[in-house]
Short mmCIF file of C-alpha atoms in Angstrom, two decimals:
data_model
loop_
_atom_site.label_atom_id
_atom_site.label_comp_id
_atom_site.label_asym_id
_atom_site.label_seq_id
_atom_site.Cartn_x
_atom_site.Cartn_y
_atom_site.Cartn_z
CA UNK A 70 -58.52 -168.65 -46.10
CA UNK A 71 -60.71 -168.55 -43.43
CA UNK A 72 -61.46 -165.11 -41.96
CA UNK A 73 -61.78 -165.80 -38.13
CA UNK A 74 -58.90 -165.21 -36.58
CA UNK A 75 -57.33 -164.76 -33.40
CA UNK A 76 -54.47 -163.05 -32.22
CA UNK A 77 -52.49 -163.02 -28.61
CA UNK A 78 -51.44 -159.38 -28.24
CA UNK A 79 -50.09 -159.89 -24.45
CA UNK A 80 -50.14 -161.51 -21.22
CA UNK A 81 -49.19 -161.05 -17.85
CA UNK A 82 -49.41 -164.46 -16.02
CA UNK A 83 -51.66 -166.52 -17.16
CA UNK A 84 -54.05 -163.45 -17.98
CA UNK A 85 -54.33 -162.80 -22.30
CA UNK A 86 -54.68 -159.81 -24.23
CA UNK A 87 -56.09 -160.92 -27.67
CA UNK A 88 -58.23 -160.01 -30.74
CA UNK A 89 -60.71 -162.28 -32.83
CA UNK A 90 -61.27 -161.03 -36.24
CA UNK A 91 -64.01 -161.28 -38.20
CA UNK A 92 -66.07 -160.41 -41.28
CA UNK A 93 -68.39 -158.70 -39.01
CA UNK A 94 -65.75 -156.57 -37.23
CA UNK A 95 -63.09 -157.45 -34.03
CA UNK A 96 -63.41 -159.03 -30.92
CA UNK A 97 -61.39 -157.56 -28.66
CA UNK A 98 -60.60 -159.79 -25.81
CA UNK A 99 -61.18 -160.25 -22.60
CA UNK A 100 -64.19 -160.20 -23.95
CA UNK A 101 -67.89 -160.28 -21.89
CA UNK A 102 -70.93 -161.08 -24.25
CA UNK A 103 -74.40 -159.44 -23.24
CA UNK A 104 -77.13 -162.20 -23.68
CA UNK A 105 -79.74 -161.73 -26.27
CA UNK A 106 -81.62 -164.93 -25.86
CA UNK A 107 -84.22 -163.88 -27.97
CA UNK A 108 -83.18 -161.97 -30.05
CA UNK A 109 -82.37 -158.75 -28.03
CA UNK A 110 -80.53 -157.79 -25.08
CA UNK A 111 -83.92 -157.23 -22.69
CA UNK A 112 -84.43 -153.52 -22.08
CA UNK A 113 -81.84 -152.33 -24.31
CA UNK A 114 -81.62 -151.05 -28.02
CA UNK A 115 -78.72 -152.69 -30.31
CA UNK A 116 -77.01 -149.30 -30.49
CA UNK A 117 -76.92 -149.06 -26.80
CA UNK A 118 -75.06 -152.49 -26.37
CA UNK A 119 -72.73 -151.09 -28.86
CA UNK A 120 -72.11 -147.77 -26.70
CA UNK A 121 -71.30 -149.80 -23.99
CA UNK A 122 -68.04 -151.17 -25.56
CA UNK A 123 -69.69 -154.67 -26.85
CA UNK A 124 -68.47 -156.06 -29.30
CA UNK A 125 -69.95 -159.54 -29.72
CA UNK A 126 -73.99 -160.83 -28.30
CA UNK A 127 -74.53 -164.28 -27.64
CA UNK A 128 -77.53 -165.51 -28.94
CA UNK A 129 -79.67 -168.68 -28.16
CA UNK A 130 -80.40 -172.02 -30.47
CA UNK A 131 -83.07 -173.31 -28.03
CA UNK A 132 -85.67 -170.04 -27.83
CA UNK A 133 -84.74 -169.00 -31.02
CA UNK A 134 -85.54 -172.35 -32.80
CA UNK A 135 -88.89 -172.68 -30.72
CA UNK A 136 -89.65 -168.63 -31.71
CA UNK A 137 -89.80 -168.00 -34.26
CA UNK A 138 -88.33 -170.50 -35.77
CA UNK A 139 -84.66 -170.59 -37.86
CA UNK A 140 -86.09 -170.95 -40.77
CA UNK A 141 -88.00 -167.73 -40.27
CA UNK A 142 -84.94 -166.00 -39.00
CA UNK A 143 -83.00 -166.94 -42.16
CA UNK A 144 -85.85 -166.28 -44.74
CA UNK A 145 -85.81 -162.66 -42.85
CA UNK A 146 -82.48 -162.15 -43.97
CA UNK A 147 -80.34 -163.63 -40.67
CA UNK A 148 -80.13 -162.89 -37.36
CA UNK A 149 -78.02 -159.94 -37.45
CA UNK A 150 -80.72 -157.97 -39.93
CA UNK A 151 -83.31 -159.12 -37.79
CA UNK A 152 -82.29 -157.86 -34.49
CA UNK A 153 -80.34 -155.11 -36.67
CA UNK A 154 -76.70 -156.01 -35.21
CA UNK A 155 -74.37 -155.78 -37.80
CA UNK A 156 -71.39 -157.00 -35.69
CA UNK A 157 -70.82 -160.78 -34.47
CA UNK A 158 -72.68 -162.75 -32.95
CA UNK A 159 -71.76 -166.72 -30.99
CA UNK A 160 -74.63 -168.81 -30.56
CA UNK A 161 -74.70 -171.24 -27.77
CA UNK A 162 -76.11 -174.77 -29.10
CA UNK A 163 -79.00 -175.16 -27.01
CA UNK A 164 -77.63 -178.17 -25.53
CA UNK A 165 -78.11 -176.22 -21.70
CA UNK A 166 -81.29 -174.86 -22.27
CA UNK A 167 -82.55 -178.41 -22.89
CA UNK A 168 -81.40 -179.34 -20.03
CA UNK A 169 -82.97 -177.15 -18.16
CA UNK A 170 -85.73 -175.73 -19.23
CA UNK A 171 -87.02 -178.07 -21.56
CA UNK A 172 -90.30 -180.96 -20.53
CA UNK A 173 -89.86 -184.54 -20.34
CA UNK A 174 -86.60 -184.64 -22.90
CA UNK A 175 -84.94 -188.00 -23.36
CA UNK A 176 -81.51 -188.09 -23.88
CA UNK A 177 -79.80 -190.96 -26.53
CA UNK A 178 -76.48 -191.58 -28.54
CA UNK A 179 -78.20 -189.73 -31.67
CA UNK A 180 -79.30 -186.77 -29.76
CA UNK A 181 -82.12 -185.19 -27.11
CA UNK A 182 -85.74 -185.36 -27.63
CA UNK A 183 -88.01 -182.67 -25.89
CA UNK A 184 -91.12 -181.06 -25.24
CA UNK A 185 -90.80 -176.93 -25.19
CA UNK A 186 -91.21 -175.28 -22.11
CA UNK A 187 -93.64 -173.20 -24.13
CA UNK A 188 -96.15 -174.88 -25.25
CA UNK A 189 -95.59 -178.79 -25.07
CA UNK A 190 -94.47 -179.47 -28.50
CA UNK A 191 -92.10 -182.13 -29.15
CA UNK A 192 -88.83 -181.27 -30.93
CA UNK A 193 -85.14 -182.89 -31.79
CA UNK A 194 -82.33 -181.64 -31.28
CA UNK A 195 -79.07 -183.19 -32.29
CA UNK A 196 -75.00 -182.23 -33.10
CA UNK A 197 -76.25 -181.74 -36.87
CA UNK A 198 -78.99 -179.83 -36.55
CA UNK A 199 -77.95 -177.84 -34.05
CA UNK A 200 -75.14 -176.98 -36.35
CA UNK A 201 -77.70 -176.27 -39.31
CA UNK A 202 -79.96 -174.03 -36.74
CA UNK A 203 -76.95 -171.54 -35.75
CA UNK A 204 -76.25 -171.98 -39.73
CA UNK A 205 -79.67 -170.63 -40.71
CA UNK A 206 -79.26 -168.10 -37.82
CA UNK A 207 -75.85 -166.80 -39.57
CA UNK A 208 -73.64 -166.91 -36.45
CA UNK A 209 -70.72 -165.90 -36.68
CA UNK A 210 -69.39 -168.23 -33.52
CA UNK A 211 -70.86 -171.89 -33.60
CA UNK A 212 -70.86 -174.13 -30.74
CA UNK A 213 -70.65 -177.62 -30.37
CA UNK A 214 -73.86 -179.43 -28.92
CA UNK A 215 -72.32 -181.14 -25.45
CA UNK A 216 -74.24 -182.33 -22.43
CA UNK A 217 -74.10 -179.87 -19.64
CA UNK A 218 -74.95 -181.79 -16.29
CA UNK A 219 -75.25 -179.67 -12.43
CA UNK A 220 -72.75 -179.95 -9.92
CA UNK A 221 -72.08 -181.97 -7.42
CA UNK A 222 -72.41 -185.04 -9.37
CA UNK A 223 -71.05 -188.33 -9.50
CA UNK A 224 -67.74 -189.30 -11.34
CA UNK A 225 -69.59 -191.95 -13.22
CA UNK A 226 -72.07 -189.72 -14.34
CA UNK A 227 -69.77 -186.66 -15.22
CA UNK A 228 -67.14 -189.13 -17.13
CA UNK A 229 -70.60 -190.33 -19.22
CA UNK A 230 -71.77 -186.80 -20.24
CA UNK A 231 -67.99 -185.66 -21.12
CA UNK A 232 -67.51 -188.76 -23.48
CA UNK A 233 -71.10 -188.10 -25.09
CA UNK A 234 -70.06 -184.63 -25.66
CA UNK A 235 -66.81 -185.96 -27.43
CA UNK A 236 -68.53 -187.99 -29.52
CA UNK A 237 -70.88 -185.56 -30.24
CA UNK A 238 -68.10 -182.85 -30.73
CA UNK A 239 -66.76 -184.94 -33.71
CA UNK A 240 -70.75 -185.09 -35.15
CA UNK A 241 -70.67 -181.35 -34.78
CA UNK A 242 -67.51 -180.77 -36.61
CA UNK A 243 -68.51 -182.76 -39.42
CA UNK A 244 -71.78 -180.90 -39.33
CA UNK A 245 -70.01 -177.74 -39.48
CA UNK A 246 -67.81 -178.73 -42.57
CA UNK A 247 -65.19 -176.38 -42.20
CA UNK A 248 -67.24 -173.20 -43.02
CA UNK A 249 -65.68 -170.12 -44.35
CA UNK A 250 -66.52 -166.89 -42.69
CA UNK A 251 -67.11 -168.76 -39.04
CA UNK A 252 -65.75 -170.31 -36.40
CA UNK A 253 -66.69 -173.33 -34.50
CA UNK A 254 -65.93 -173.99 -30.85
CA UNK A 255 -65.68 -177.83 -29.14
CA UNK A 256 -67.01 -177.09 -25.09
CA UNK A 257 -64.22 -179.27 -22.56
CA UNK A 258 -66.73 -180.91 -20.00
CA UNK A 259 -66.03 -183.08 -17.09
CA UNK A 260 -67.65 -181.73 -14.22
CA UNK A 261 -64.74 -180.77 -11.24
CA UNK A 262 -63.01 -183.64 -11.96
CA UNK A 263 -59.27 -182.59 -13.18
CA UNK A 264 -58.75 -185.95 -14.79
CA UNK A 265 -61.93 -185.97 -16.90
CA UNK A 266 -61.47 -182.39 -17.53
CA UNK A 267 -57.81 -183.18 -19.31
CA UNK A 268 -59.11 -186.27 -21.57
CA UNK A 269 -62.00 -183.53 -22.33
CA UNK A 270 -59.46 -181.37 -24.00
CA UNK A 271 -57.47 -183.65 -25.32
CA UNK A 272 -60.40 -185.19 -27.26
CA UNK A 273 -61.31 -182.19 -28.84
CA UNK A 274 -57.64 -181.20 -29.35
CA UNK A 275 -57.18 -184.36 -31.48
CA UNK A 276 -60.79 -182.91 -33.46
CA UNK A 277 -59.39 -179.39 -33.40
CA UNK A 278 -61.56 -176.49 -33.25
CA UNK A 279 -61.26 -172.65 -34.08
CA UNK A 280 -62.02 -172.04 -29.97
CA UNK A 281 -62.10 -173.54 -26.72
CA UNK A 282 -65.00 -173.40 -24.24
CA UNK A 283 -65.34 -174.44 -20.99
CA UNK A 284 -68.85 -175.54 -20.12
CA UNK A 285 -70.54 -176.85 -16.61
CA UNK A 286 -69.23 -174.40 -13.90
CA UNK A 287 -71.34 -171.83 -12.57
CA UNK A 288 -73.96 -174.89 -12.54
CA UNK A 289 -74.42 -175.11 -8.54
CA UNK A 290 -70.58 -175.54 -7.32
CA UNK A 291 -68.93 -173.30 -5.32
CA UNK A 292 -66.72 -170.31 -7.08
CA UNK A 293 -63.39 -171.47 -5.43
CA UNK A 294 -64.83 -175.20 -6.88
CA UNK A 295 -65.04 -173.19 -10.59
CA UNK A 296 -61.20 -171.46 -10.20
CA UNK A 297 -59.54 -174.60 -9.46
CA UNK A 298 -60.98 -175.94 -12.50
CA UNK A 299 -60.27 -173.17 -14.31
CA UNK A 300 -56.79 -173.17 -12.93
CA UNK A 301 -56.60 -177.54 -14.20
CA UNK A 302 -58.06 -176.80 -17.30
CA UNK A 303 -56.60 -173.79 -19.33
CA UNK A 304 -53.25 -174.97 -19.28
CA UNK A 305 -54.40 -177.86 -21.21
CA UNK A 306 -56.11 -175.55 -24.15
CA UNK A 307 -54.34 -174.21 -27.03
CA UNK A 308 -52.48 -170.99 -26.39
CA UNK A 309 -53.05 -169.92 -29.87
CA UNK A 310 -56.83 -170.19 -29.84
CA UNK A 311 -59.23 -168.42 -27.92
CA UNK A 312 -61.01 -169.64 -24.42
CA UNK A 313 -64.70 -169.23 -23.64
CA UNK A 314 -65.60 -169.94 -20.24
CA UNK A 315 -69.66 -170.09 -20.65
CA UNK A 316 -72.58 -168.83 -18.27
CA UNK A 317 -70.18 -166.99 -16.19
CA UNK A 318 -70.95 -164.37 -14.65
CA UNK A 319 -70.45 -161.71 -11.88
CA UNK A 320 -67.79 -159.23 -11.94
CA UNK A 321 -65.63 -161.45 -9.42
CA UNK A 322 -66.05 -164.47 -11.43
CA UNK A 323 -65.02 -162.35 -14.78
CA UNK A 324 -62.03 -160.95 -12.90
CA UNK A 325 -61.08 -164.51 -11.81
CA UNK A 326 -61.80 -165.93 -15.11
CA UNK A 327 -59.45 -163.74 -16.67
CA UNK A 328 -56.66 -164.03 -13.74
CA UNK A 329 -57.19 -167.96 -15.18
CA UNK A 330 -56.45 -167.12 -18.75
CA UNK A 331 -60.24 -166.73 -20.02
CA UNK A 332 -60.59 -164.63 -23.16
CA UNK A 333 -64.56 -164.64 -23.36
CA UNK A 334 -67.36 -164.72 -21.11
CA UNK A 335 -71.49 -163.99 -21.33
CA UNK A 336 -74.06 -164.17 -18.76
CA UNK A 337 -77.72 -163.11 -18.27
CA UNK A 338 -76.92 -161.77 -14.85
CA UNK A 339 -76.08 -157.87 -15.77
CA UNK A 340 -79.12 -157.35 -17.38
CA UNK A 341 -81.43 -159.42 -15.07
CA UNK A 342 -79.89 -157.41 -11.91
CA UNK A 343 -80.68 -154.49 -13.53
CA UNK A 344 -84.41 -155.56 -13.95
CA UNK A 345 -84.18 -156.53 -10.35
CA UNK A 346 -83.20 -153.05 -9.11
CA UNK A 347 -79.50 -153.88 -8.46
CA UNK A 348 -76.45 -151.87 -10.14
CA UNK A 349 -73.01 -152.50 -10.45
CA UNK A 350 -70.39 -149.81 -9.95
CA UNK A 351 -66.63 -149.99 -8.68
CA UNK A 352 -68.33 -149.83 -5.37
CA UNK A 353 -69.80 -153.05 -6.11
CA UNK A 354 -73.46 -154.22 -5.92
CA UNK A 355 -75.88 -151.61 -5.26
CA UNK A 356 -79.39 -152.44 -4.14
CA UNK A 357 -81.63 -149.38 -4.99
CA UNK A 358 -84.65 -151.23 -3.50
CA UNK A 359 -83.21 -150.14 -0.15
CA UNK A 360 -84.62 -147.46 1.64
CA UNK A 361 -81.14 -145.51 2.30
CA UNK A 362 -81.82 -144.64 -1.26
CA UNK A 363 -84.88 -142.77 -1.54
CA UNK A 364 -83.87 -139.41 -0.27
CA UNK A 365 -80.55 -139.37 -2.02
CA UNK A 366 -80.01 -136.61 -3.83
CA UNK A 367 -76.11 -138.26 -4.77
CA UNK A 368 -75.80 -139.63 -7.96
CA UNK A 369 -74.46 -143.75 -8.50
CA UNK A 370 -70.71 -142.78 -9.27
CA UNK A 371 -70.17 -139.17 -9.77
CA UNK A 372 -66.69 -139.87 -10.81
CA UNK A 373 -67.87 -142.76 -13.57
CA UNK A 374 -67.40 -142.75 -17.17
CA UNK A 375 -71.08 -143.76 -18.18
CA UNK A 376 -73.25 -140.66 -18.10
CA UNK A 377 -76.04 -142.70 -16.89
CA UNK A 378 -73.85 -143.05 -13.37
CA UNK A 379 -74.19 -139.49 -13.02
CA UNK A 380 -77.12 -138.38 -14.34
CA UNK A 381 -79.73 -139.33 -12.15
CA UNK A 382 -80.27 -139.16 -8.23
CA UNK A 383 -80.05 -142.25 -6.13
CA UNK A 384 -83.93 -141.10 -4.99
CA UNK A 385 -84.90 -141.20 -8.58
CA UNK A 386 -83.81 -144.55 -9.11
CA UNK A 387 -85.10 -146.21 -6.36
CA UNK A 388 -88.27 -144.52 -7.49
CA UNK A 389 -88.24 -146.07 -10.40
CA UNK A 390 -87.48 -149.75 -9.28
CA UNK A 391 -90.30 -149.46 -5.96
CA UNK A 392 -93.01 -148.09 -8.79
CA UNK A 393 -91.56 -151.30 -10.98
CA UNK A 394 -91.10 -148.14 -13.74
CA UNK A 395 -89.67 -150.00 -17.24
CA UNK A 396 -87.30 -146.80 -16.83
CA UNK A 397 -85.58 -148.27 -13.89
CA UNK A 398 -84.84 -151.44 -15.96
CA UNK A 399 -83.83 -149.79 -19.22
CA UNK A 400 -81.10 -147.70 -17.12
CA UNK A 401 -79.92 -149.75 -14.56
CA UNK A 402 -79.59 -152.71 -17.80
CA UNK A 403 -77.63 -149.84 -19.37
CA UNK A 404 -75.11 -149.04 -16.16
CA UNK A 405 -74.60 -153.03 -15.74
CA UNK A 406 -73.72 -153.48 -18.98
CA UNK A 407 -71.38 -150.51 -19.51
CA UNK A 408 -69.45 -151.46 -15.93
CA UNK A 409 -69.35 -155.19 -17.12
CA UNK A 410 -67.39 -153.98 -20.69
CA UNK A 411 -65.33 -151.05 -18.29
CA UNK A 412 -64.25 -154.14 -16.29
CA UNK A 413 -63.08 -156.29 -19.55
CA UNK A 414 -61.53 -152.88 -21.04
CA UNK A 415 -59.56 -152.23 -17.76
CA UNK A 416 -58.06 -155.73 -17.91
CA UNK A 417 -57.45 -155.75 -21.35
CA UNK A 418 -55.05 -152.21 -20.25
CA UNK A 419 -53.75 -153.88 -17.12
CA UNK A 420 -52.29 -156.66 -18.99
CA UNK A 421 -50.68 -154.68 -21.81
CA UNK A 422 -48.90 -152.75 -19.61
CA UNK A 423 -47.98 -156.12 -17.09
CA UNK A 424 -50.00 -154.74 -14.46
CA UNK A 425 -52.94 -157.24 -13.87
CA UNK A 426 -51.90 -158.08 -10.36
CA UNK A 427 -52.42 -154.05 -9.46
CA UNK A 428 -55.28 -153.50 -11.87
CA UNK A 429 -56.99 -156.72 -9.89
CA UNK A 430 -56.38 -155.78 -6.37
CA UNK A 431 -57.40 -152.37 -6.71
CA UNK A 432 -60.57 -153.09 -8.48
CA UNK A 433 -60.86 -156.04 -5.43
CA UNK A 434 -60.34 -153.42 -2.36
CA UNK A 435 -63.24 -151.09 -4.49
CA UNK A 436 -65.59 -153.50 -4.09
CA UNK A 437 -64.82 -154.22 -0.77
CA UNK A 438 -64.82 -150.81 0.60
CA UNK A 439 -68.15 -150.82 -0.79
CA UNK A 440 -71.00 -148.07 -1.23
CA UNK A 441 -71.07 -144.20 -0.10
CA UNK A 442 -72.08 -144.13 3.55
CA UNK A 443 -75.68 -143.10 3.94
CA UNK A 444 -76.03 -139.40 4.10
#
């Protein structure tokens, strides 16, 4: 039998409570997934993601198969030994990072051709061997390799890439050959067109995968743009399997997402606000390069749950970002991070007890009220 599993605990609306179990441990969902495109979460030790509530990392096909190579990885015992995370892990199928990142890459029926962004060297990269890569990596989640195009684009153009990533869906599935001990998600394209959004899902309905993603939003449209899709598309997905909506993103688009019926998200942006001096609280964004900060004596959130909130002055802090102090973007990683998984938690609560609406509005009219008034 295969051991990933997922279970719908509750809802409220259109808003899940579930669980994915694996090997590796559970996934308790609404879940968000810190980004360790390299093999770490940048400025953080694994034990620290843990203590933040994580339960899952993402980690990435494209860097990791340029450095240091998935063969390495694997000879090196996997990814989880060599990062030293012993609980699951999804790897995205480098399909987007090609995309964007990657040097003169030419794109055919069999798969993309590219140059790394590195150092110029050409590589491959098709359904089966992105399959084999996150294989030799020992993910525990394995994605389909789609075609992720930016928005606005033209109908013609989003209807092509959706149909390629069907076709390549089915590649990817064979690929995958019904591993034990995994799971393998097909990625609904389509762009933010509701018709080519519904033969998306229907496609890789009729291929049938362990989870659903939805891919190309948060790619340059606007966020009421991403909830309508959002609100098209997750109808159309199997209740009984779980929902990924990928690359997404700030703590609005999370709660949205979830509003929508979105069991998992991951994004960069937590710990790469954190680098950039910026925290998030439940009074919202907080710049700490600002000068109202530096003679502060006030904590963050006095009243938080993350000891990191209230440990330091608001002076401190923006000491540490204005010196550029690695400090500043070990802790402010750490308080991003730990709000992003007290966000998920809440809403995981709010929905057990049929209270998202509430939980939702209230944690809206925080961040609108906004940050202490300057002393």
């Amino acid at each position: 039998m295969k051991q990933v599993n997922f279970s719908l605990i509750a809802s409220d609306g259109m808003a899940r409570r579930g669980r994915i179990d694996t090997p590796r441990g559970e996934i308790n969902t609404p879940a968000f997934m810190p980004v360790g495109t390299a093999g770490t979460v940048k400025a953080m030790y694994p034990e620290q993601v843990r203590e933040t509530g994580a339960d899952i990392l993402l980690g990435n096909t494209y860097h990791l198969m340029l450095r240091p190579g998935a063969e390495r990885v694997a000879s090196l015992g996997g990814l989880h030994d060599f990062m030293d995370w012993q609980r699951p892990i999804l790897t995205d199928s480098g399909g987007f990072q090609v995309m964007s990142l990657a040097k003169l890459r030419k794109l055919t029926e069999k798969g993309v051709t590219f140059k790394s962004h590195i150092d110029g060297s050409s590589h491959e990269l098709t359904p089966e061997r992105s399959i084999e890569i996150q294989t030799l990596l020992d993910s525990d989640i394995i994605m389909q390799l789609d075609e992720c195009i930016a928005l606005p684009a033209e109908r013609k153009e989003m209807e092509r890439a959706m149909e390629l990533s069907i076709r390549w869906a089915d590649r990817s599935k064979t690929a995958f050959n019904n591993q034990q001990n995994r799971a393998l998600f097909g990625i609904v394209q389509g762009g933010d067109d509701a018709e080519l959004r519904g033969r998306s899902a229907a496609g890789l309905k009729g291929i049938g995968f362990d989870g659903y993603a939805v891919g190309g939003l948060a790619v340059g449209e606007p966020q009421e743009v991403m909830f309508r899709v959002l609100n098209e598309v997750t109808p159309e997905l199997p209740t009984e399997r779980p929902r990924y909506l990928m690359g997404v993103g700030k703590p609005d688009d999370i709660l949205g997402g979830i509003e929508r019926g979105i069991d998992m998200f991951d994004c960069v942006h937590p710990t790469r606000a954190g680098r950039h001096g910026h925290a998030y609280t439940r009074f919202g964004v907080i710049n700490l390069k600002n000068a109202r900060h530096k003679d502060d004596h006030r904590p963050l959130d006095e009243a938080s749950p993350n000891p990191n909130c209230r440990r330091w002055s608001r002076a401190y802090l923006h000491h540490l970002v204005r010196t550029e102090e690695i400090l500043g973007a070990m802790v402010l990683s750490q308080i991003n991070l730990a709000y992003y998984q007290e966000l998920t938690a809440g809403c995981r609560a709010a929905i057990e007890a049929s209270r998202m609406s509430d939980f939702a509005a209230e944690t809206r009219a925080a961040w609108a009220a906004g940050d202490l008034p300057v002393l």
